[in-house]
Short mmCIF file of C-alpha atoms and ligand atoms in Angstrom, two decimals:
data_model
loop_
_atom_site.label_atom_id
_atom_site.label_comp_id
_atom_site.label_asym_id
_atom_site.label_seq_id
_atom_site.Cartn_x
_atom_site.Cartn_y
_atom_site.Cartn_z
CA UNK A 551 115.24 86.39 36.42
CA UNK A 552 115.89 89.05 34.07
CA UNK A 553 114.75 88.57 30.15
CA UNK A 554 118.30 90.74 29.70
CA UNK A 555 119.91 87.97 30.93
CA UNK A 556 118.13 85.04 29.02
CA UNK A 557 119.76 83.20 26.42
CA UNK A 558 118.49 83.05 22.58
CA UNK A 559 117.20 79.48 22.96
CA UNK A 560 114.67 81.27 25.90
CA UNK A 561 114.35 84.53 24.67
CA UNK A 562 112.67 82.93 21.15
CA UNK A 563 110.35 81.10 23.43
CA UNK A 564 109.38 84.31 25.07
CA UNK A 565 109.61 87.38 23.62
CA UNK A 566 106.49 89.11 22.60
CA UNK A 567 103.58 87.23 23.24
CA UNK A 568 102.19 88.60 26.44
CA UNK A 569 99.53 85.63 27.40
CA UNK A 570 97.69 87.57 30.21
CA UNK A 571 96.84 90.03 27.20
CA UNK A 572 95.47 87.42 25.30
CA UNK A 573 93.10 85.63 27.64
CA UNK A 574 95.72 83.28 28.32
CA UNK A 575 96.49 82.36 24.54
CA UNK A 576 99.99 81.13 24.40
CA UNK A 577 100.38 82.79 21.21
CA UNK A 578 99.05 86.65 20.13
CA UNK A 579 95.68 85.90 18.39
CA UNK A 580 95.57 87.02 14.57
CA UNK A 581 94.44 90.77 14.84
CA UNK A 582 93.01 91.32 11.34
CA UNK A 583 91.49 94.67 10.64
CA UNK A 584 91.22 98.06 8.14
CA UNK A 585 89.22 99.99 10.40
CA UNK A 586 89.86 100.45 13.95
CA UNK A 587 87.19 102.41 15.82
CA UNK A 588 87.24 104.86 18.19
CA UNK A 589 84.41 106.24 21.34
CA UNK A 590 85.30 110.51 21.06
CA UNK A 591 86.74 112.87 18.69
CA UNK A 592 89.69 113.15 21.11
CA UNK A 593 90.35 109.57 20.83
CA UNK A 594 91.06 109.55 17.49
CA UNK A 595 92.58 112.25 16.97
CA UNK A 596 95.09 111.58 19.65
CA UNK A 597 95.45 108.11 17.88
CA UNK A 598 96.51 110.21 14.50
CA UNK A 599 98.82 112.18 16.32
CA UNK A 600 100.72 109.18 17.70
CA UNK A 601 100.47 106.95 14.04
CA UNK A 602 103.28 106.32 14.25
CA UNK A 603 104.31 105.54 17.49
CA UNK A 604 105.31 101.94 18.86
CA UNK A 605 102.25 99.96 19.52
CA UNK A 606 99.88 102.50 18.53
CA UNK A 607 96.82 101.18 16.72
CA UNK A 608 95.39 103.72 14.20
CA UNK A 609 94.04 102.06 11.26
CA UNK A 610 95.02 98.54 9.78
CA UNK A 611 97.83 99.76 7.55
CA UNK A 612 99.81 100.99 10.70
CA UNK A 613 99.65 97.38 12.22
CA UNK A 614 97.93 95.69 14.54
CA UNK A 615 98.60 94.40 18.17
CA UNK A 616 100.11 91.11 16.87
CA UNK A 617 102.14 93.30 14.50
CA UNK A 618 103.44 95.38 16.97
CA UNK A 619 104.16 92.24 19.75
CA UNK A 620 106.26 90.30 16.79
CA UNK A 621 108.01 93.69 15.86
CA UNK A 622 109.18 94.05 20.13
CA UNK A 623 110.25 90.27 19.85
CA UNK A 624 112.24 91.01 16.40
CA UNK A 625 113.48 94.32 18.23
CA UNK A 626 114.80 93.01 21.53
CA UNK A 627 116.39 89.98 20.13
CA UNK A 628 118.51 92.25 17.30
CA UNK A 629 119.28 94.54 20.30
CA UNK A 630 117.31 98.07 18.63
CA UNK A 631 115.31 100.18 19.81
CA UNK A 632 112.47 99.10 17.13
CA UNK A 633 111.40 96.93 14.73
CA UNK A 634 109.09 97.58 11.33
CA UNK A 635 107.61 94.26 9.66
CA UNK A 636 107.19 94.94 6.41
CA UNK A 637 105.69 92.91 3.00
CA UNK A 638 109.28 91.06 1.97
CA UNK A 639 112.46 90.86 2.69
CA UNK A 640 112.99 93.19 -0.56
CA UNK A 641 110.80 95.18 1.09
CA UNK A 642 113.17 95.31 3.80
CA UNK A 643 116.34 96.20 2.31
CA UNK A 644 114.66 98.65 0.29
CA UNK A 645 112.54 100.80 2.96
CA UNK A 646 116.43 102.32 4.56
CA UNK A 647 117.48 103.35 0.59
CA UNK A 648 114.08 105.27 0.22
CA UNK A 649 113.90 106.71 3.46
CA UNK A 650 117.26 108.18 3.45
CA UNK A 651 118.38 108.69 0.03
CA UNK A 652 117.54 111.86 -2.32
CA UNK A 653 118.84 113.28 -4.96
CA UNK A 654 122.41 113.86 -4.98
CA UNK A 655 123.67 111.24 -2.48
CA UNK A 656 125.69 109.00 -2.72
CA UNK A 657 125.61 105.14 -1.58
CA UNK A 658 128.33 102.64 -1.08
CA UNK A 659 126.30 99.03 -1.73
CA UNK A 660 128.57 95.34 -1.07
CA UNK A 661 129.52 93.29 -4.70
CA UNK A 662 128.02 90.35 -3.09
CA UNK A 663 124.21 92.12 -2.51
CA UNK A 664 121.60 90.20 -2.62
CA UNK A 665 120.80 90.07 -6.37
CA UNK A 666 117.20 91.31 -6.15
CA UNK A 667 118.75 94.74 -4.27
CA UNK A 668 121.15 95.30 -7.10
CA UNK A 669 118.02 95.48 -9.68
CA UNK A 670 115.94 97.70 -6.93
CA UNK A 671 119.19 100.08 -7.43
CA UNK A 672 119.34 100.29 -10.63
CA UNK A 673 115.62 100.75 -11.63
CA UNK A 674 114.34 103.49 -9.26
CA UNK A 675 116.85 104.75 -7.29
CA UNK A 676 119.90 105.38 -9.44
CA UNK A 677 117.35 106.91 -11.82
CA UNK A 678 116.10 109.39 -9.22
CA UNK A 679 119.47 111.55 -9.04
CA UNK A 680 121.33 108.86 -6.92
CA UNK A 681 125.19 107.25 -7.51
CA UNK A 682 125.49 103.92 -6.67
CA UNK A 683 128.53 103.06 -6.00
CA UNK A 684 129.70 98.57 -5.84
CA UNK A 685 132.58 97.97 -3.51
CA UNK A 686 134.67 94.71 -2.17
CA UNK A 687 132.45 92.88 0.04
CA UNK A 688 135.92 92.04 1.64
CA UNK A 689 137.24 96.17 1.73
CA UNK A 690 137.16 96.23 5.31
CA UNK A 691 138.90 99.79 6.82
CA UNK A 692 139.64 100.17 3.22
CA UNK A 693 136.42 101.42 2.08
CA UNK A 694 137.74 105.15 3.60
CA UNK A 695 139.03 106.17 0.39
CA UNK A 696 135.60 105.34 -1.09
CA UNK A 697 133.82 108.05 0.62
CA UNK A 698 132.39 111.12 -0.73
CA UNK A 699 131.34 114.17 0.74
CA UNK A 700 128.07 113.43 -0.49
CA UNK A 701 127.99 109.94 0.87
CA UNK A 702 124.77 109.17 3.01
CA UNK A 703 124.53 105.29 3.45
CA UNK A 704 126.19 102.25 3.18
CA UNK A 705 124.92 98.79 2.80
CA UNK A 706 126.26 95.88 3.97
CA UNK A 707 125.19 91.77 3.30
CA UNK A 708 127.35 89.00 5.55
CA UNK A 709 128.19 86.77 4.65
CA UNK A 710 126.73 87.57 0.61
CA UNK A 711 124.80 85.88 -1.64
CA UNK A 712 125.84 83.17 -3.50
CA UNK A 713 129.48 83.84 -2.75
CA UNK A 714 129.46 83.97 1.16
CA UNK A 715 132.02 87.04 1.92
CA UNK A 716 132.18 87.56 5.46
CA UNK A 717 132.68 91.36 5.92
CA UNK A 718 134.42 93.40 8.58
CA UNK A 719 131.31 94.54 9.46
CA UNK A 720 132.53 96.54 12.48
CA UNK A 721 135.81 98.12 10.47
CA UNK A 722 133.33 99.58 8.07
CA UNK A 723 130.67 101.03 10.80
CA UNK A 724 133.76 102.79 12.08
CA UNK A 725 134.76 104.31 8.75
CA UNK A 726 131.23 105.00 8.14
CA UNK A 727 130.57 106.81 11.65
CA UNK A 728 133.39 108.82 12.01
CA UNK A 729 131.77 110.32 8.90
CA UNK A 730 128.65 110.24 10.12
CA UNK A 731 127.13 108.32 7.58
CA UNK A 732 124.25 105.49 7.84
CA UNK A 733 124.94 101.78 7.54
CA UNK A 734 122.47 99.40 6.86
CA UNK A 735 122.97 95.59 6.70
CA UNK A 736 121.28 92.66 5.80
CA UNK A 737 121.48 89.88 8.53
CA UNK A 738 119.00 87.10 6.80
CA UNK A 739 122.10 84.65 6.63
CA UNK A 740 122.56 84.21 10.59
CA UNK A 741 119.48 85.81 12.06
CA UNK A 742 119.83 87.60 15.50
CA UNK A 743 120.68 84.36 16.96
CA UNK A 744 124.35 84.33 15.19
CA UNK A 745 125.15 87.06 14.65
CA UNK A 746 123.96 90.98 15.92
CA UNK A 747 125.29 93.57 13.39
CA UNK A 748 124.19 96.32 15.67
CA UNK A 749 125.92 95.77 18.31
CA UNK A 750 129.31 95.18 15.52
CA UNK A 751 128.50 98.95 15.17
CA UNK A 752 125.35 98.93 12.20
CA UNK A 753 122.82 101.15 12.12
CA UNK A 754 119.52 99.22 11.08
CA UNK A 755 119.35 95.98 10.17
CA UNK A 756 117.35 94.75 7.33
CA UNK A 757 116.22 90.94 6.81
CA UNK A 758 114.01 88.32 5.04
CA UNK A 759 111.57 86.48 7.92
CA UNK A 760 110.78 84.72 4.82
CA UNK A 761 113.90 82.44 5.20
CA UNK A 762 114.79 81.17 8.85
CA UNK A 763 112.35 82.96 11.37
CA UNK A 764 109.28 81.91 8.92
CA UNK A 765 111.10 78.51 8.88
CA UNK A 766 108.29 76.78 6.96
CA UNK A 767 108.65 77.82 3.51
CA UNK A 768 104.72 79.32 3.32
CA UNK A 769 104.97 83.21 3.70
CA UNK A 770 106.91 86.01 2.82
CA UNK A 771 108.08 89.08 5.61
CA UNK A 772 110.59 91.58 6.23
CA UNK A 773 111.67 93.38 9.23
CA UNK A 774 113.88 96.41 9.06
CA UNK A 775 115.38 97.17 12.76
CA UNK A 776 117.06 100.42 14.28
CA UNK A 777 117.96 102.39 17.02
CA UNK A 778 115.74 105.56 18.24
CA UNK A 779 117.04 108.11 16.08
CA UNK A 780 116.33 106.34 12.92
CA UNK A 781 112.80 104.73 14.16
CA UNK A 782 110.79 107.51 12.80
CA UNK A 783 112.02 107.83 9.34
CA UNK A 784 111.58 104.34 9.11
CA UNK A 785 108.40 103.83 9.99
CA UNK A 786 106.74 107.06 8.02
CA UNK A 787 108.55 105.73 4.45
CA UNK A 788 107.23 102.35 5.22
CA UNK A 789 104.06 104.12 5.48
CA UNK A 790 104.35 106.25 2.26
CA UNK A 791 105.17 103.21 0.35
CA UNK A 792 102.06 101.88 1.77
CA UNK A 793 103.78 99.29 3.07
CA UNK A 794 101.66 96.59 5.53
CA UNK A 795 102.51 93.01 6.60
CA UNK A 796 99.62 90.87 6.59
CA UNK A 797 98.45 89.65 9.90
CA UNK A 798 97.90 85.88 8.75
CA UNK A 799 101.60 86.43 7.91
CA UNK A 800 102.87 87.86 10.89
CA UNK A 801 101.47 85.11 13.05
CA UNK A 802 103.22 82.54 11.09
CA UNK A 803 106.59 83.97 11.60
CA UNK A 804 105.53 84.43 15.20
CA UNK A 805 105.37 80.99 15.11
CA UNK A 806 108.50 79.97 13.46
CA UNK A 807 110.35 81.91 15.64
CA UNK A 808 109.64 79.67 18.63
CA UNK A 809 111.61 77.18 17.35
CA UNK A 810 114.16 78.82 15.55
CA UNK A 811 116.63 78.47 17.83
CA UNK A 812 116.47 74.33 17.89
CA UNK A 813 116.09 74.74 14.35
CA UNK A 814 119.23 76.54 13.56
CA UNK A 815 120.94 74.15 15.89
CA UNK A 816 120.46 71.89 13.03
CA UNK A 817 120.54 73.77 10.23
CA UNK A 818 124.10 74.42 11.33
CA UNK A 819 125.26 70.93 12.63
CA UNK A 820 124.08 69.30 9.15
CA UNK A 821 125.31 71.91 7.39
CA UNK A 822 128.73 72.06 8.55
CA UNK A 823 129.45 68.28 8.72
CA UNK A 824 128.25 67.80 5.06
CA UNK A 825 130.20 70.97 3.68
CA UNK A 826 133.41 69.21 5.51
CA UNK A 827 132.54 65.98 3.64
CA UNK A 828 131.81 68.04 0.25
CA UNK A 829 135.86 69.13 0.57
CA UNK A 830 137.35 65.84 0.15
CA UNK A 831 135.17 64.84 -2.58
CA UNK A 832 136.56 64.77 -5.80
CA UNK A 833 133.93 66.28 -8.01
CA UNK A 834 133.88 69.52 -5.68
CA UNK A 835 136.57 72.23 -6.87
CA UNK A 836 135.77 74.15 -3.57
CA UNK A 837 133.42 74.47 -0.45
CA UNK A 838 132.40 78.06 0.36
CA UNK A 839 130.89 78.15 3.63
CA UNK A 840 132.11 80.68 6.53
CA UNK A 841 132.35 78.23 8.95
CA UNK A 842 134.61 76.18 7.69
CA UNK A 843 138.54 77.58 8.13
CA UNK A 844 139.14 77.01 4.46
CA UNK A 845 136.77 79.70 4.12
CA UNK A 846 139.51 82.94 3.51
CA UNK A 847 137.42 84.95 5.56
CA UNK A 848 136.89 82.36 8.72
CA UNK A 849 138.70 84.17 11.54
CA UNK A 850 136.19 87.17 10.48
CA UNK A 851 133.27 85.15 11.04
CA UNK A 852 134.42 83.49 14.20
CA UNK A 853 135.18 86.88 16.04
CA UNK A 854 131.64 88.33 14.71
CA UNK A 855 129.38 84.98 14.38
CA UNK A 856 127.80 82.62 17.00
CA UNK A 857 127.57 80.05 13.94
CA UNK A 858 126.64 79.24 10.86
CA UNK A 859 123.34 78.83 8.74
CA UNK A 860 122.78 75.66 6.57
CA UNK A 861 123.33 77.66 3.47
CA UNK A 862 126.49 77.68 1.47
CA UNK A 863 127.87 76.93 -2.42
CA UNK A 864 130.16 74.37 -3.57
CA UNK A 865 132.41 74.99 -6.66
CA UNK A 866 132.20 71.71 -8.95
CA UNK A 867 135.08 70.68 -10.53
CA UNK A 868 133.75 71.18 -13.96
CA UNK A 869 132.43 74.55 -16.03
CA UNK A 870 129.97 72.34 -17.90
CA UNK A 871 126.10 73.28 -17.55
CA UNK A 872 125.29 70.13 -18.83
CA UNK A 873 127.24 68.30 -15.70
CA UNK A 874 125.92 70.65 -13.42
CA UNK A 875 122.60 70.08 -14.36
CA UNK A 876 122.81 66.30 -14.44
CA UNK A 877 124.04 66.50 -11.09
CA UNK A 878 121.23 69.36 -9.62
CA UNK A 879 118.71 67.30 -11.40
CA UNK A 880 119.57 63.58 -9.94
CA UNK A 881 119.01 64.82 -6.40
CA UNK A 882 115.74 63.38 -4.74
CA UNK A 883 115.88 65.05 -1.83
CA UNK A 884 117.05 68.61 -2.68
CA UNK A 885 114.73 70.54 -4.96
CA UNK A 886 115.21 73.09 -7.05
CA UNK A 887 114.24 76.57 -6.15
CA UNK A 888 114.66 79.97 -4.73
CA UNK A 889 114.91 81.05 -1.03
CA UNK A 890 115.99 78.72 2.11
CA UNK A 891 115.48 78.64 4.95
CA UNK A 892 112.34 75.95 5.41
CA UNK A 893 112.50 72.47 7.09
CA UNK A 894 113.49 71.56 2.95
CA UNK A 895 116.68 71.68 1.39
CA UNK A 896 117.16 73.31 -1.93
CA UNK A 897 119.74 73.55 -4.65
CA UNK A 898 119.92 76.44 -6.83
CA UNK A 899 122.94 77.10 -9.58
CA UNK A 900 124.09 80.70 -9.48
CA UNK A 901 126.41 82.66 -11.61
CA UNK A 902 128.46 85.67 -9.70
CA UNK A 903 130.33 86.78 -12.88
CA UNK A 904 127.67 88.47 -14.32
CA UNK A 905 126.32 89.55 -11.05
CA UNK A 906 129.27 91.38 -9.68
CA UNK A 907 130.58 95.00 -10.61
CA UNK A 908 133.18 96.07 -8.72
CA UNK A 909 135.20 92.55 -8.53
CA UNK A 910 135.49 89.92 -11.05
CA UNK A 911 134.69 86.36 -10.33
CA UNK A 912 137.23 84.45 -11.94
CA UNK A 913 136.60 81.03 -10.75
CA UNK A 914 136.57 77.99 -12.63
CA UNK A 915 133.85 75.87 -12.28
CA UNK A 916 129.89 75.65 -12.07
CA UNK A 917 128.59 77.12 -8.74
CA UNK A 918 125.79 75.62 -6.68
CA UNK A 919 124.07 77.05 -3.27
CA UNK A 920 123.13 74.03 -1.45
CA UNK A 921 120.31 74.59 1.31
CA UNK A 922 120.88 71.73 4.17
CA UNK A 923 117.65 71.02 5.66
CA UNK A 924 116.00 69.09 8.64
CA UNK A 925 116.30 65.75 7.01
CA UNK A 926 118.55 62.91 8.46
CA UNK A 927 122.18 64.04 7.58
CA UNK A 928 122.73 60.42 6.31
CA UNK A 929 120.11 60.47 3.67
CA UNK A 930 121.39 63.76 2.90
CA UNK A 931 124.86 63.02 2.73
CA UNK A 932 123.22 59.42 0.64
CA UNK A 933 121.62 61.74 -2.03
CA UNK A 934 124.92 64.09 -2.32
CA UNK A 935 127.05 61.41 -3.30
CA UNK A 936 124.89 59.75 -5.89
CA UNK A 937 124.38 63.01 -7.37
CA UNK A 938 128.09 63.63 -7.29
CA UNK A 939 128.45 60.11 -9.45
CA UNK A 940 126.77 62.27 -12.43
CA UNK A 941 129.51 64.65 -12.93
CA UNK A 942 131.84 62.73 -15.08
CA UNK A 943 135.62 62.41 -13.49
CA UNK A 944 136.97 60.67 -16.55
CA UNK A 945 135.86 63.84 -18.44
CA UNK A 946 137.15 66.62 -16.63
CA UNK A 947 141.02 64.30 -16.14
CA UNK A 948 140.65 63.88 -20.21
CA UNK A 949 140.41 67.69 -20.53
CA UNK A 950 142.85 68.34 -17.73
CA UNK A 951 145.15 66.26 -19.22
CA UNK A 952 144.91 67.44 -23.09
CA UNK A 953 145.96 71.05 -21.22
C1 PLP B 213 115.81 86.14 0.22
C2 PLP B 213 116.64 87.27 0.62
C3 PLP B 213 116.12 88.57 0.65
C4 PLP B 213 114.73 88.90 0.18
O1 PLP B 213 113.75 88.28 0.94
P1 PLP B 213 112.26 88.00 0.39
O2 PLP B 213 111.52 87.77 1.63
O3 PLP B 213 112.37 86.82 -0.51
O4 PLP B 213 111.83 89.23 -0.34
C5 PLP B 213 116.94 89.59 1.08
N1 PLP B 213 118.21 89.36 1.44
C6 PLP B 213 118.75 88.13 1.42
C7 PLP B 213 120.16 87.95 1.85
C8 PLP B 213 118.00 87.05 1.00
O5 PLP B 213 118.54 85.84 0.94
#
C-alpha cells in the first residue's frame, strides 16, 4: 500500500514519525538543543553549507529532527514540496510578506484578513516602501483589473475571519499566475484535511497549528508550506527573523495531529447541526457558516471544501451591546476568548465595520463567532437556547414596530 494513496484519517496517523528511527517510540522524541556538535572540520562545514536544506541539523535555531519530521507530515498532507514551522500562526502569514516584498511592490491582501495581519501591514510593511492594497474577499476573476505592474503577491484567507467569505480561490491563482505573481493563503479554517489551496492553484500556504492541528488549546505554532521554487526564500527569511519553533511545542502539535482527523469529524457534525438550529431561532438575524446553503457563497465551498470547521458567527437580531453581552455572558459552557480550535468552545463578539477597508459591512445586528467544541451537542444546543432567552424579543418587536 502506497501512503499516496491513503486517506486523511490514515495519513494523520502516519505521517512523519518514523518509529524504527526512534528506537521504536511511536512518537518522535522531543529533540531539544542550541548546539549541535560535530567530529571534523569537514563535517561542519558541510553542515553550514546545507543550513538550510530539508532535514539538515546545523544548530538549534535551524530545527531539530522532530522539527523537521512534523514539517514532512505538515508538507505531504498540504501536498508541497516543504514545510517551515515557525513561532505563531502570525508568524506564519507574515514570513511570505517579508520574504518577498521590498520596496516598491505592490500587494493585493483579502477585506476579510485575519485582523492581526491587517495591523502586521500597516506597522512595518506599508511603512517600508510597500502599497497595500484591500480587495473583495468575494472578487473572484475580478481582481484582474486590480493588478499592477508592480504587483508581487497576493494574499488570500477562506473562508475569513469573523465574516466567513468563501473565495474563488482557484479564479484568483489564475489571474495571479498568468501574471506571474505569488499567492499566499491562509488555510487555518479547514486545515489540509478540508480543504488543499495548493492544489486550487496557491502558492504557499500559511496557517495557525495553534487552532485545530494543536487541538488542545496549550501552544502556539505556525507552518508556512510551498512548492520547491519558493522553499528557499522561505526558509532563509524565517531564519533572518530568527524565527524557531520550540521543540516542546512541536511535539504537541505532533500530537494533536493524530487525532485531528476524528476530531474535525466532530467539530464539523456539531457544528453544522447547531448552526442549522441557530437559523430558525428567533433571536438570530442570520447564520454565517459556509456549509450551510444559506451561506451566499455555499456552492464555492462545496466545489473547493471537503467540509466544514466548527467555527462560524451568528448575526443576533438586535444591535444592542448590552443584549449581546447578556447573552455571551449567560453561557456556561462557552467561554469567552480568542482562538478555537481546542476540545472547548468559545464565543467571542466581533465587529467587521471597523475592520474592513475595501467593503462596508452594513449589517444590522451584533455579531458573535461561536466555536462548537467536543462537548455533547445536546448540552450545547441546552446552553444556546438559555442564552438566547437573554436577548429580549419583546424589545427588539417594540422597536420594530415604533419604525
Ligand atoms: C488565529 C489565526 C491566526 C494566527 O495564529 P496564532 O497562532 O494565534 O498566531 C492566523 N490566521 C487565522 C485565520 C487565525 O484564525
Amino acid at each position: 500500500m502506497d501512503p499516496s494513496d491513503w486517506r486523511a484519517e490514515t495519513l494523520v496517523g502516519h505521517v512523519g514519525r518514523h518509529p524504527e528511527s526512534h528506537s521504536g517510540a511511536v512518537n518522535v522524541p522531543v529533540h531539544r538543543a542550541s548546539t549541535i556538535v560535530f567530529d571534523k572540520v569537514g563535517d561542519i562545514d558541510e553542515a553550514k553549507k546545507h543550513r538550510f536544506d530539508k532535514g539538515q541539523v546545523f544548530y538549534g535555531r535551524f530545527g531539530t529532527p522532530d522539527t523537521f519530521a512534523f514539517e514532512d507530515a505538515i508538507s505531504q498532507l498540504e501536498g508541497g514540496y516543504g514545510s517551515i514551522a515557525v513561532p505563531s500562526g502570525l508568524a506564519a502569514c507574515v514570513l511570505p510578506l517579508v520574504a518577498f516584498l521590498k520596496p516598491g511592490d505592490h500587494v493585493l491582501v483579502t477585506d476579510a484578513v485575519y485582523e492581526p495581519v491587517r495591523t502586521s501591514l500597516g506597522a512595518f510593511i506599508a511603512r517600508n516602501g510597500i502599497e497595500v492594497t484591500y480587495y473583495d474577499p468575494r472578487i473572484g476573476a475580478g481582481i484582474a483589473a486590480l493588478f499592477k505592474p508592480n504587483t508581487r503577491l497576493v494574499y488570500l484567507e477562506s473562508p475569513g475571519s469573523l465574516t466567513f467569505e468563501v473565495q474563488d480561490i482557484p479564479a484568483i491563482c489564475k489571474a495571479a499566475r498568468e501574471r506571474g505573481v505569488i499567492t499566499v493563503c491562509d488555510n487555518t479554517w479547514a486545515t489540509a484535511l478540508f480543504c488543499k489551496p495548493m492544489a486550487l492553484g496557491v502558492d504557499i500556504v500559511a496557517q495557525s497549528a495553534t487552532k485545530f492541528i494543536v487541538g488542545h488549546s496549550d501552544a502556539m505554532l505556525g507552518l508556512v508550506t510551498c512548492g520547491a521554487e519558493h522553499y528557499r526564500a522561505l526558509r532563509e527569511a524565517a531564519n533572518w527573523l530568527g524565527y524557531h519553533a520550540s521543540p516542546d511545542d512541536v511535539y504537541l502539535a505532533a500530537r494533536g495531529l493524530r487525532t485531528l482527523a476524528a476530531r474535525l469529524r466532530q467539530h464539523q457534525e456539531s457544528g453544522l447541526a447547531l448552526a442549522s438550529w441557530l437559523e430558525t431561532m428567533p433571536q438570530v438575524r442570520r447564520v454565517i457558516h459556509p456549509g450551510l446553503p444559506s451561506h451566499p457563497d455555499h456552492s464555492i465551498w462545496k466545489r473547493d471544501f471537503e467540509g466544514a470547521s466548527g467555527l462560524f458567527a451568528i448575526v443576533l437580531n438586535t444591535s444592542s451591546m448590552q443584549q449581546a453581552t447578556a447573552f455571551i455572558e449567560s453561557l456556561k459552557l462557552f467561554a469567552l476568548g480568542f482562538s478555537w480550535g481546542g476540545f472547548e468552545s468559545l464565543v467571542l463578539h466581533g465587529d467587521p465595520a471597523h475592520a474592513r477597508t475595501a467593503t462596508q459591512w452594513t449589517e444590522e445586528g451584533v455579531l458573535v463567532r461561536l466555536y462548537i467544541g467536543l462537548e455533547h451537542i445536546d448540552d450545547l444546543k441546552r446552553d444556546l437556547a438559555q442564552g438566547l432567552q437573554h436577548i429580549n424579543l419583546a424589545k427588539i418587536d417594540a422597536r420594530a414596530s415604533a419604525g
